[in-house]
Amino acid sequence: MLTFTLEKRLRDFTLDLSLEVGTDTLVLIGYSGCGKSTMLRLLAGLLTPDKGHIELDGRVLLDTETGKNVPPENRNVGFLVQNYALFPHLSVTQNVAYGISRLSEDEQAKRVQNALNLVGVRHLAEAAPGNLSGGEQQRVALARAMARRPGFLLLDEPLSALDVATRTRVRSELREILESLAIPTIVVTHDYEDARILGNSLAVMERGRILQTGTAREISRYPSNSFVASFTETNLAPVGNGAGRHVAFDPWRVSVSHEPAGVEYEWRGRVRDIASMGAFTRLTVEGDEVPSLLADIPGSCDIEDCDFDIGDTVFGHVSQDDVRPVRTSEPPVPTRTVEEFEGKDEVPLRTRGRGFYSGTRGIALIALVLLLAVAGGYAILTGDAEGEGGTLTAFIAANFTDANDALVEEFERQREGTEIESNYAGTQILFTQLQQGASGDIFLSADLDYAERARDEGLIDSFTEVSQNEEIILVPAGNPAGITGLEDLGTQPVQLVIGVDTVPIGKYTRQIFENANDGYGSDFSERVQERVVSEETNTREVAQKIALGEGEAAIVYRTDVTESIADQVEVVEIPEEYNVKAFNYAGVVSDASNPELAREYLDFMLTPESQETLQGFGYEALQ
């Protein structure tokens, strides 16, 4: 049993949920921007609620009153994200085994075989992900999550990447798989058909709160308000003068005419849309009496050949035998169309230019799956301790990407036969990978806490500072919000992007806000938080949001202003008395395959020549 109560303040509303999920599937349905994905990240431990309690089979995972907060890697959760994030250079078997490398080879093989059998892709065991269909990739991703035998499962829009034909088939297959698991499972989607097929129960969500729960039949036949009715394509219309007195009825029961029929259940409106659905034509009628009325007229027609035209005043009426009385506890919520919400982030955000997509986003999504669904260490690369050369695997915090690439190029040039493969992600994700047994030689952390934890847990023997950085305010080119300094973030209506509170840039950002309370008022940090419209899992994603105009200001490292985005952004300085010095810390992994070469590379980072290279990327000289 998974039970949770969560409260988190977002920009435009407060997420406030209390739910209980048994050994079945709950589907949370709502338009983009209502808080669905934020809820999953809170459950997974990627975000921290303002208040909350999470319990799985009697084990407390989070309790804000006592301060208990089990880290993501220890929550025993499987998290399936939208794009599946399979490693293209690994086979299906290797992808599924990635998260369980600390087990014996026999146990790994047994779990992989069971997981592949469960999802019906055992025959694809040696295939490459690039040769799989969308449905097959989805099942492999699910098998990878299930190989870790999670205590509960979270699926974020699991069918959104599939075409219509494949989606219809795969949703039925997925339902059978989920039913066989018998663990608490939460699926979030904006598609009612997905929800209807996949869920044992449904919960309709809007602006951070649950409007109605029940089976698909219960919700469609007796919607609590017009917002719920809009998802199920059920009509909900007011009758009489009694407060909250409404009737629900199906679109195919509605008759439409140009003149009133003089019956009890009749509503006047204008035709807003005419859609040919094959065997019938759907009219959408809107008026003062009813927000939206759907009427399915037998036969197919188009706008040029139809008894009705868009804009016509019409009367929709239905027989008394076809209505179902529904008493709502509040006035119907105005219907909001999919077009109003599609493509928006968890908190609605004005955008300019093209949609957000970049290689950084892809890295972040893969990292998210590694953290929650497949965190572990399938050995991709191994070191070569023999000879002067060899191969190193370096786990490098995302903020150090460009600088590390430059250092690696020079190091490899000076040491013929040496190759360094770098794995870039957020520090907390790299730490989890190593903790779960991933093979590596170097760990570079942007967070002192994670460096100390890695040392204390025996993942590295020691660590040293290798670079020094500082934070800046990043704004889009032209500075549309007119931000001139840190204080403006708490006084101007700015759309602010920051890192989540579990990553270094997120921690430093919040520390800067707290420091500024001394100069800008004791509530400055609270006022700034109210302007946050998006929280990202690494600093590169934060910077990309600003470069693409998906926010008006952000806190990032100075080194995030790379050549690729320099023309798209501007820098606003943070007062020195409030800023925070940020260091990168590096150490050799305790079970490194080539420890001597790894130590050579760390020493190379500290040479005057390398430190001069780092300064070219915006880092400060180490004191």
C-alpha positions as semicolon CSV with decimal commas, in nm:
position;residue;x (nm);y (nm);z (nm)
1;M;0,000;0,000;0,000
2;L;0,130;0,344;-0,098
3;T;-0,019;0,635;0,094
4;F;0,085;0,995;0,068
5;T;-0,009;1,350;0,153
6;L;0,183;1,616;-0,037
7;E;0,175;1,993;-0,040
8;K;0,402;2,210;-0,252
9;R;0,356;2,568;-0,354
10;L;0,400;2,627;-0,727
11;R;0,387;2,959;-0,906
12;D;0,015;2,980;-0,983
13;F;-0,130;2,735;-0,733
14;T;-0,048;2,500;-0,448
15;L;-0,023;2,129;-0,512
16;D;-0,230;1,966;-0,236
17;L;-0,288;1,591;-0,266
18;S;-0,381;1,303;-0,042
19;L;-0,414;0,961;-0,203
20;E;-0,394;0,591;-0,128
21;V;-0,294;0,328;-0,385
22;G;-0,324;-0,045;-0,324
23;T;-0,179;-0,324;-0,536
24;D;-0,339;-0,193;-0,851
25;T;-0,311;0,095;-1,097
26;L;-0,428;0,449;-1,031
27;V;-0,432;0,675;-1,336
28;L;-0,403;1,047;-1,269
29;I;-0,552;1,242;-1,557
30;G;-0,536;1,613;-1,625
31;Y;-0,412;1,869;-1,873
32;S;-0,043;1,961;-1,888
33;G;0,036;2,215;-1,620
34;C;-0,193;2,076;-1,349
35;G;0,084;1,925;-1,133
36;K;0,081;1,557;-1,241
37;S;0,451;1,523;-1,319
38;T;0,546;1,733;-1,017
39;M;0,361;1,481;-0,803
40;L;0,563;1,193;-0,953
41;R;0,890;1,377;-0,888
42;L;0,786;1,439;-0,528
43;L;0,705;1,069;-0,480
44;A;1,033;0,968;-0,640
45;G;1,233;1,204;-0,421
46;L;1,354;1,433;-0,699
47;L;1,166;1,724;-0,542
48;T;1,097;1,799;-0,177
49;P;0,746;1,905;-0,072
50;D;0,675;2,196;0,159
51;K;0,473;1,955;0,372
52;G;0,411;1,587;0,329
53;H;0,418;1,225;0,434
54;I;0,488;0,923;0,209
55;E;0,456;0,567;0,332
56;L;0,505;0,237;0,146
57;D;0,382;-0,079;0,318
58;G;0,441;0,077;0,659
59;R;0,785;0,215;0,574
60;V;0,806;0,594;0,597
61;L;0,984;0,740;0,295
62;L;0,921;1,104;0,379
63;D;0,788;1,297;0,675
64;T;0,848;1,670;0,677
65;E;0,747;1,703;1,043
66;T;1,024;1,472;1,163
67;G;1,268;1,566;0,888
68;K;1,289;1,215;0,746
69;N;1,352;1,209;0,370
70;V;1,475;0,883;0,217
71;P;1,692;0,967;-0,088
72;P;1,564;0,863;-0,433
73;E;1,806;0,575;-0,474
74;N;1,677;0,412;-0,154
75;R;1,302;0,452;-0,212
76;N;1,269;0,128;-0,409
77;V;1,080;0,302;-0,687
78;G;1,063;0,229;-1,058
79;F;1,023;0,542;-1,270
80;L;0,940;0,513;-1,641
81;V;0,977;0,844;-1,825
82;Q;0,828;0,942;-2,156
83;N;1,116;0,876;-2,394
84;Y;1,224;0,538;-2,241
85;A;1,596;0,644;-2,241
86;L;1,746;0,317;-2,364
87;F;2,121;0,304;-2,424
88;P;2,165;0,271;-2,801
89;H;2,501;0,092;-2,777
90;L;2,375;-0,178;-2,541
91;S;2,162;-0,478;-2,629
92;V;1,818;-0,531;-2,479
93;T;1,966;-0,772;-2,224
94;Q;2,238;-0,523;-2,127
95;N;1,986;-0,240;-2,095
96;V;1,767;-0,445;-1,862
97;A;2,068;-0,559;-1,657
98;Y;2,210;-0,210;-1,617
99;G;2,050;-0,144;-1,280
100;I;2,133;-0,472;-1,109
101;S;2,508;-0,513;-1,167
102;R;2,579;-0,558;-0,795
103;L;2,395;-0,887;-0,797
104;S;2,563;-1,216;-0,881
105;E;2,577;-1,307;-1,249
106;D;2,329;-1,590;-1,193
107;E;2,082;-1,361;-1,017
108;Q;2,124;-1,096;-1,288
109;A;2,053;-1,348;-1,561
110;K;1,749;-1,480;-1,374
111;R;1,600;-1,134;-1,320
112;V;1,663;-1,024;-1,677
113;Q;1,499;-1,338;-1,814
114;N;1,199;-1,300;-1,584
115;A;1,159;-0,931;-1,673
116;L;1,181;-0,998;-2,047
117;N;0,929;-1,282;-2,015
118;L;0,696;-1,060;-1,817
119;V;0,677;-0,795;-2,089
120;G;0,690;-1,044;-2,376
121;V;1,018;-0,945;-2,543
122;R;1,246;-1,237;-2,459
123;H;1,294;-1,300;-2,831
124;L;1,453;-0,954;-2,859
125;A;1,719;-1,018;-2,592
126;E;2,016;-0,954;-2,820
127;A;1,857;-0,681;-3,033
128;A;1,976;-0,321;-3,035
129;P;1,724;-0,054;-2,922
130;G;1,752;0,122;-3,258
131;N;1,601;-0,181;-3,428
132;L;1,294;-0,194;-3,203
133;S;0,951;-0,049;-3,263
134;G;0,811;0,213;-3,025
135;G;0,600;-0,047;-2,847
136;E;0,896;-0,281;-2,806
137;Q;1,113;-0,001;-2,666
138;Q;0,841;0,082;-2,416
139;R;0,832;-0,278;-2,295
140;V;1,211;-0,299;-2,266
141;A;1,214;0,018;-2,057
142;L;0,948;-0,132;-1,832
143;A;1,146;-0,456;-1,804
144;R;1,451;-0,256;-1,697
145;A;1,253;-0,091;-1,419
146;M;1,099;-0,422;-1,309
147;A;1,434;-0,605;-1,295
148;R;1,507;-0,405;-0,979
149;R;1,182;-0,537;-0,826
150;P;1,053;-0,197;-0,713
151;G;0,804;-0,156;-0,432
152;F;0,599;0,088;-0,640
153;L;0,595;0,205;-0,999
154;L;0,555;0,552;-1,153
155;L;0,482;0,596;-1,524
156;D;0,488;0,943;-1,682
157;E;0,285;0,951;-2,007
158;P;0,404;0,597;-2,097
159;L;0,231;0,589;-2,437
160;S;0,289;0,945;-2,557
161;A;0,580;0,850;-2,784
162;L;0,373;0,600;-2,984
163;D;0,176;0,654;-3,302
164;V;-0,203;0,612;-3,290
165;A;-0,213;0,260;-3,432
166;T;0,065;0,130;-3,205
167;R;-0,078;0,311;-2,903
168;T;-0,412;0,132;-2,930
169;R;-0,244;-0,209;-2,924
170;V;0,023;-0,134;-2,665
171;R;-0,215;0,017;-2,408
172;S;-0,401;-0,317;-2,382
173;E;-0,072;-0,505;-2,351
174;L;0,050;-0,262;-2,086
175;R;-0,268;-0,307;-1,884
176;E;-0,213;-0,684;-1,872
177;I;0,146;-0,634;-1,758
178;L;0,051;-0,386;-1,485
179;E;-0,223;-0,617;-1,357
180;S;0,027;-0,901;-1,326
181;L;0,268;-0,693;-1,115
182;A;0,037;-0,646;-0,816
183;I;0,229;-0,345;-0,679
184;P;0,111;0,013;-0,627
185;T;0,132;0,183;-0,967
186;I;0,058;0,542;-1,065
187;V;0,024;0,643;-1,429
188;V;-0,015;1,006;-1,533
189;T;-0,163;1,104;-1,868
190;H;-0,377;1,365;-2,040
191;D;-0,542;1,104;-2,264
192;Y;-0,873;0,971;-2,137
193;E;-0,859;0,653;-2,348
194;D;-0,521;0,568;-2,195
195;A;-0,666;0,633;-1,851
196;R;-0,981;0,430;-1,916
197;I;-0,789;0,125;-2,038
198;L;-0,494;0,129;-1,797
199;G;-0,653;0,228;-1,469
200;N;-0,836;0,025;-1,209
201;S;-0,930;0,367;-1,076
202;L;-0,895;0,722;-1,203
203;A;-0,833;1,058;-1,039
204;V;-0,904;1,378;-1,230
205;M;-0,669;1,662;-1,141
206;E;-0,675;2,038;-1,201
207;R;-0,447;2,307;-1,060
208;G;-0,288;2,082;-0,801
209;R;-0,599;1,924;-0,654
210;I;-0,807;1,614;-0,714
211;L;-1,156;1,693;-0,842
212;Q;-1,297;1,340;-0,855
213;T;-1,192;0,979;-0,811
214;G;-1,360;0,657;-0,913
215;T;-1,373;0,399;-1,187
216;A;-1,385;0,512;-1,548
217;R;-1,755;0,425;-1,561
218;E;-1,836;0,617;-1,242
219;I;-1,654;0,928;-1,357
220;S;-1,800;0,928;-1,707
221;R;-2,158;0,867;-1,595
222;Y;-2,155;1,102;-1,297
223;P;-1,893;1,375;-1,349
224;S;-1,860;1,612;-1,055
225;N;-1,827;1,921;-1,275
226;S;-1,783;2,023;-1,636
227;F;-1,405;1,999;-1,615
228;V;-1,433;1,628;-1,535
229;A;-1,704;1,588;-1,798
230;S;-1,476;1,737;-2,065
231;F;-1,228;1,451;-2,024
232;T;-1,488;1,178;-2,057
233;E;-1,674;1,353;-2,340
234;T;-1,985;1,347;-2,125
235;N;-2,233;1,634;-2,123
236;L;-2,306;1,805;-1,791
237;A;-2,570;2,076;-1,800
238;P;-2,751;2,282;-1,536
239;V;-3,126;2,250;-1,488
240;G;-3,373;2,464;-1,296
241;N;-3,268;2,721;-1,043
242;G;-3,141;2,486;-0,775
243;A;-2,778;2,542;-0,687
244;G;-2,565;2,251;-0,801
245;R;-2,852;2,071;-0,977
246;H;-2,726;1,926;-1,306
247;V;-2,787;1,635;-1,538
248;A;-2,532;1,424;-1,721
249;F;-2,602;1,262;-2,057
250;D;-2,415;1,113;-2,352
251;P;-2,349;1,302;-2,678
252;W;-2,529;1,041;-2,890
253;R;-2,850;1,104;-2,696
254;V;-2,863;1,472;-2,800
255;S;-3,086;1,602;-3,079
256;V;-3,016;1,940;-3,238
257;S;-3,257;2,172;-3,418
258;H;-3,274;2,531;-3,535
259;E;-3,599;2,583;-3,345
260;P;-3,678;2,508;-2,980
261;A;-3,851;2,176;-2,912
262;G;-4,022;2,300;-2,597
263;V;-3,903;2,008;-2,379
264;E;-3,774;2,014;-2,022
265;Y;-3,412;1,935;-2,100
266;E;-3,320;2,186;-2,368
267;W;-3,034;2,436;-2,399
268;R;-2,967;2,719;-2,645
269;G;-2,625;2,794;-2,790
270;R;-2,412;2,851;-3,098
271;V;-2,230;2,590;-3,304
272;R;-1,860;2,630;-3,238
273;D;-1,725;2,327;-3,423
274;I;-1,836;2,059;-3,670
275;A;-1,626;1,742;-3,689
276;S;-1,686;1,439;-3,910
277;M;-1,622;1,125;-3,703
278;G;-1,701;0,869;-3,973
279;A;-2,036;0,716;-3,880
280;F;-2,151;1,037;-3,712
281;T;-2,088;1,410;-3,707
282;R;-2,001;1,579;-3,378
283;L;-2,130;1,928;-3,311
284;T;-1,984;2,136;-3,031
285;V;-2,237;2,390;-2,905
286;E;-2,153;2,667;-2,661
287;G;-2,383;2,910;-2,485
288;D;-2,454;3,099;-2,167
289;E;-2,655;2,813;-2,018
290;V;-2,400;2,540;-2,080
291;P;-2,023;2,584;-2,130
292;S;-1,997;2,310;-2,390
293;L;-2,253;2,067;-2,530
294;L;-2,149;1,774;-2,751
295;A;-2,405;1,633;-2,994
296;D;-2,338;1,330;-3,215
297;I;-2,558;1,346;-3,526
298;P;-2,592;1,019;-3,726
299;G;-2,420;1,024;-4,064
300;S;-2,111;1,199;-4,193
301;C;-2,095;1,552;-4,327
302;D;-1,849;1,837;-4,352
303;I;-1,879;2,210;-4,309
304;E;-1,979;2,261;-4,675
305;D;-2,244;1,988;-4,669
306;C;-2,425;1,999;-4,337
307;D;-2,758;2,113;-4,198
308;F;-2,570;2,331;-3,953
309;D;-2,303;2,597;-3,996
310;I;-2,049;2,724;-3,748
311;G;-2,205;3,021;-3,571
312;D;-2,565;2,898;-3,610
313;T;-2,792;2,944;-3,311
314;V;-2,931;2,600;-3,228
315;F;-3,117;2,413;-2,954
316;G;-2,986;2,091;-2,806
317;H;-3,236;1,872;-2,628
318;V;-3,243;1,529;-2,473
319;S;-3,513;1,292;-2,350
320;Q;-3,590;1,263;-1,979
321;D;-3,507;0,892;-1,999
322;D;-3,151;0,968;-2,110
323;V;-3,042;1,206;-1,834
324;R;-2,871;1,117;-1,507
325;P;-2,923;1,360;-1,217
326;V;-2,595;1,487;-1,073
327;R;-2,566;1,719;-0,774
328;T;-2,239;1,907;-0,773
329;S;-2,090;2,065;-0,467
330;E;-1,984;2,376;-0,657
331;P;-2,060;2,552;-0,985
332;P;-1,922;2,373;-1,291
333;V;-1,561;2,455;-1,369
334;P;-1,530;2,626;-1,710
335;T;-1,411;2,380;-1,970
336;R;-1,052;2,426;-2,083
337;T;-0,948;2,276;-2,415
338;V;-0,644;2,062;-2,484
339;E;-0,515;2,333;-2,716
340;E;-0,496;2,571;-2,420
341;F;-0,259;2,344;-2,234
342;E;-0,066;2,115;-2,467
343;G;0,308;2,160;-2,461
344;K;0,325;2,364;-2,141
345;D;0,554;2,292;-1,851
346;E;0,431;2,189;-1,508
347;V;0,372;2,557;-1,427
348;P;0,231;2,747;-1,729
349;L;0,504;2,957;-1,885
350;R;0,505;3,208;-2,168
351;T;0,742;3,102;-2,443
352;R;0,911;3,268;-2,734
353;G;1,061;3,097;-3,038
354;R;1,085;2,725;-3,090
355;G;1,008;2,454;-2,837
356;F;1,276;2,329;-2,601
357;Y;1,485;2,042;-2,724
358;S;1,855;1,984;-2,696
359;G;2,112;1,720;-2,631
360;T;2,121;1,840;-2,273
361;R;1,755;1,751;-2,228
362;G;1,827;1,402;-2,360
363;I;2,113;1,358;-2,115
364;A;1,895;1,473;-1,827
365;L;1,617;1,229;-1,912
366;I;1,860;0,939;-1,937
367;A;2,007;1,045;-1,605
368;L;1,662;1,053;-1,447
369;V;1,597;0,694;-1,549
370;L;1,940;0,590;-1,425
371;L;1,862;0,745;-1,089
372;L;1,523;0,587;-1,035
373;A;1,451;0,302;-1,271
374;V;1,789;0,159;-1,355
375;A;2,042;0,318;-1,124
376;G;2,338;0,090;-1,133
377;G;2,653;-0,017;-1,302
378;Y;2,655;-0,235;-1,607
379;A;3,020;-0,207;-1,709
380;I;3,027;-0,023;-2,039
381;L;3,395;0,058;-2,045
382;T;3,687;-0,097;-1,860
383;G;4,026;0,043;-1,789
384;D;4,356;-0,092;-1,913
385;A;4,619;-0,084;-1,643
386;E;4,891;-0,223;-1,865
387;G;5,126;0,002;-2,059
388;E;5,145;0,380;-2,059
389;G;4,802;0,429;-2,211
390;G;4,467;0,292;-2,115
391;T;4,103;0,382;-2,085
392;L;3,941;0,583;-1,808
393;T;3,574;0,630;-1,730
394;A;3,513;0,969;-1,571
395;F;3,187;1,060;-1,394
396;I;3,177;1,439;-1,439
397;A;2,928;1,694;-1,305
398;A;2,737;1,861;-1,589
399;N;2,872;2,212;-1,518
400;F;3,224;2,092;-1,606
401;T;3,132;1,950;-1,948
402;D;3,307;2,188;-2,187
403;A;3,608;2,245;-1,966
404;N;3,658;1,873;-1,915
405;D;3,633;1,806;-2,287
406;A;3,918;2,053;-2,343
407;L;4,132;1,898;-2,067
408;V;4,066;1,546;-2,195
409;E;4,171;1,643;-2,546
410;E;4,503;1,780;-2,422
411;F;4,565;1,489;-2,182
412;E;4,502;1,234;-2,458
413;R;4,733;1,428;-2,692
414;Q;5,015;1,418;-2,439
415;R;4,966;1,049;-2,354
416;E;4,941;0,846;-2,669
417;G;4,712;0,548;-2,640
418;T;4,506;0,702;-2,359
419;E;4,129;0,741;-2,391
420;I;3,895;0,905;-2,141
421;E;3,522;0,839;-2,172
422;S;3,318;1,098;-1,979
423;N;2,971;1,045;-1,834
424;Y;2,808;1,387;-1,778
425;A;2,507;1,430;-1,550
426;G;2,393;1,598;-1,231
427;T;2,614;1,524;-0,930
428;Q;2,340;1,342;-0,740
429;I;2,281;1,110;-1,036
430;L;2,652;1,033;-1,082
431;F;2,677;0,956;-0,712
432;T;2,384;0,717;-0,732
433;Q;2,532;0,539;-1,033
434;L;2,857;0,478;-0,845
435;Q;2,671;0,383;-0,529
436;Q;2,477;0,120;-0,723
437;G;2,794;-0,031;-0,870
438;A;2,862;0,155;-1,196
439;S;3,220;0,108;-1,319
440;G;3,422;0,428;-1,312
441;D;3,767;0,568;-1,241
442;I;3,708;0,934;-1,155
443;F;3,424;1,109;-0,974
444;L;3,397;1,488;-1,009
445;S;3,130;1,640;-0,787
446;A;2,992;1,994;-0,791
447;D;2,871;1,947;-0,433
448;L;3,087;1,910;-0,122
449;D;2,817;1,704;0,050
450;Y;2,823;1,438;-0,223
451;A;3,203;1,436;-0,232
452;E;3,209;1,373;0,143
453;R;2,937;1,108;0,118
454;A;3,132;0,932;-0,159
455;R;3,442;0,931;0,063
456;D;3,253;0,823;0,374
457;E;3,084;0,536;0,187
458;G;3,413;0,417;0,043
459;L;3,332;0,507;-0,317
460;I;3,643;0,727;-0,332
461;D;3,941;0,737;-0,096
462;S;3,980;1,114;-0,092
463;F;3,904;1,423;-0,297
464;T;4,050;1,761;-0,379
465;E;3,928;2,092;-0,517
466;V;3,997;2,116;-0,889
467;S;3,810;2,432;-0,993
468;Q;3,639;2,740;-0,851
469;N;3,323;2,895;-0,992
470;E;3,055;3,151;-0,902
471;E;2,691;3,211;-0,982
472;I;2,537;3,476;-1,205
473;I;2,191;3,582;-1,313
474;L;2,126;3,476;-1,672
475;V;1,862;3,656;-1,881
476;P;1,760;3,624;-2,247
477;A;1,921;3,856;-2,502
478;G;1,753;4,196;-2,476
479;N;1,666;4,134;-2,109
480;P;1,286;4,149;-2,165
481;A;1,206;4,162;-1,792
482;G;1,452;4,446;-1,733
483;I;1,646;4,269;-1,458
484;T;1,928;4,490;-1,331
485;G;2,028;4,303;-1,017
486;L;1,947;4,033;-0,765
487;E;1,692;4,247;-0,581
488;D;1,473;4,264;-0,894
489;L;1,410;3,891;-0,869
490;G;1,203;3,958;-0,560
491;T;1,026;4,272;-0,679
492;Q;0,963;4,227;-1,052
493;P;0,701;3,988;-1,204
494;V;0,978;3,777;-1,356
495;Q;0,957;3,417;-1,475
496;L;1,244;3,255;-1,285
497;V;1,413;2,921;-1,364
498;I;1,631;2,749;-1,103
499;G;1,774;2,405;-1,024
500;V;1,588;2,157;-0,809
501;D;1,688;2,160;-0,444
502;T;1,868;1,825;-0,467
503;V;2,137;1,942;-0,714
504;P;2,430;2,175;-0,637
505;I;2,313;2,472;-0,844
506;G;1,974;2,445;-0,675
507;K;2,134;2,444;-0,330
508;Y;2,362;2,739;-0,411
509;T;2,070;2,933;-0,558
510;R;1,865;2,897;-0,242
511;Q;2,167;2,989;-0,031
512;I;2,211;3,311;-0,232
513;F;1,846;3,399;-0,175
514;E;1,884;3,335;0,199
515;N;2,200;3,546;0,212
516;A;2,017;3,834;0,043
517;N;1,751;3,841;0,316
518;D;1,994;4,056;0,513
519;G;1,991;4,331;0,254
520;Y;1,656;4,301;0,073
521;G;1,424;4,210;0,358
522;S;1,373;3,899;0,568
523;D;1,110;3,767;0,328
524;F;1,319;3,817;0,012
525;S;1,388;3,445;-0,036
526;E;1,016;3,367;-0,007
527;R;0,923;3,638;-0,256
528;V;1,177;3,507;-0,507
529;Q;1,049;3,150;-0,474
530;E;0,703;3,272;-0,569
531;R;0,842;3,371;-0,908
532;V;0,987;3,029;-0,990
533;V;0,817;2,880;-1,296
534;S;1,046;2,582;-1,358
535;E;1,299;2,373;-1,167
536;E;1,554;2,169;-1,366
537;T;1,771;1,871;-1,274
538;N;2,105;2,019;-1,384
539;T;2,257;2,361;-1,448
540;R;2,288;2,314;-1,824
541;E;1,912;2,266;-1,853
542;V;1,855;2,585;-1,654
543;A;2,076;2,781;-1,892
544;Q;1,912;2,628;-2,199
545;K;1,570;2,738;-2,076
546;I;1,686;3,099;-2,080
547;A;1,866;3,069;-2,413
548;L;1,544;2,946;-2,572
549;G;1,330;3,214;-2,410
550;E;1,142;2,976;-2,183
551;G;1,212;3,191;-1,880
552;E;1,312;3,550;-1,808
553;A;1,589;3,495;-1,553
554;A;1,785;3,210;-1,398
555;I;2,067;3,144;-1,155
556;V;2,349;2,947;-1,319
557;Y;2,727;2,921;-1,300
558;R;2,932;3,176;-1,491
559;T;3,080;2,885;-1,687
560;D;2,736;2,796;-1,823
561;V;2,757;3,088;-2,066
562;T;2,914;2,877;-2,339
563;E;2,985;2,974;-2,698
564;S;2,673;2,790;-2,815
565;I;2,437;3,020;-2,620
566;A;2,645;3,337;-2,572
567;D;2,457;3,529;-2,842
568;Q;2,120;3,432;-2,692
569;V;2,175;3,546;-2,334
570;E;2,305;3,829;-2,117
571;V;2,469;3,824;-1,774
572;V;2,362;4,021;-1,466
573;E;2,605;4,008;-1,176
574;I;2,518;3,897;-0,823
575;P;2,657;4,115;-0,542
576;E;2,970;3,958;-0,399
577;E;2,842;3,976;-0,041
578;Y;2,550;3,747;-0,129
579;N;2,713;3,518;-0,381
580;V;2,845;3,170;-0,305
581;K;3,176;3,025;-0,418
582;A;3,119;2,693;-0,590
583;F;3,396;2,436;-0,616
584;N;3,427;2,115;-0,812
585;Y;3,577;1,826;-0,616
586;A;3,741;1,523;-0,777
587;G;3,867;1,191;-0,653
588;V;3,973;0,849;-0,780
589;V;3,706;0,581;-0,749
590;S;3,809;0,318;-0,493
591;D;3,770;0,021;-0,729
592;A;3,901;0,206;-1,036
593;S;4,028;-0,025;-1,308
594;N;4,322;0,207;-1,376
595;P;4,388;0,404;-1,056
596;E;4,736;0,523;-1,149
597;L;4,619;0,678;-1,475
598;A;4,320;0,830;-1,293
599;R;4,553;0,996;-1,040
600;E;4,765;1,126;-1,327
601;Y;4,460;1,291;-1,479
602;L;4,363;1,454;-1,148
603;D;4,719;1,586;-1,109
604;F;4,698;1,713;-1,467
605;M;4,383;1,911;-1,378
606;L;4,580;2,102;-1,113
607;T;4,878;2,202;-1,331
608;P;4,915;2,575;-1,405
609;E;4,849;2,507;-1,773
610;S;4,521;2,328;-1,701
611;Q;4,409;2,593;-1,454
612;E;4,475;2,855;-1,721
613;T;4,258;2,650;-1,959
614;L;3,980;2,646;-1,700
615;Q;3,997;3,023;-1,663
616;G;3,928;3,044;-2,035
617;F;3,594;2,876;-1,962
618;G;3,506;3,125;-1,689
619;Y;3,644;2,947;-1,383
620;E;3,842;3,140;-1,125
621;A;4,199;3,055;-1,028
622;L;4,221;2,825;-0,728
623;Q;4,355;3,007;-0,422
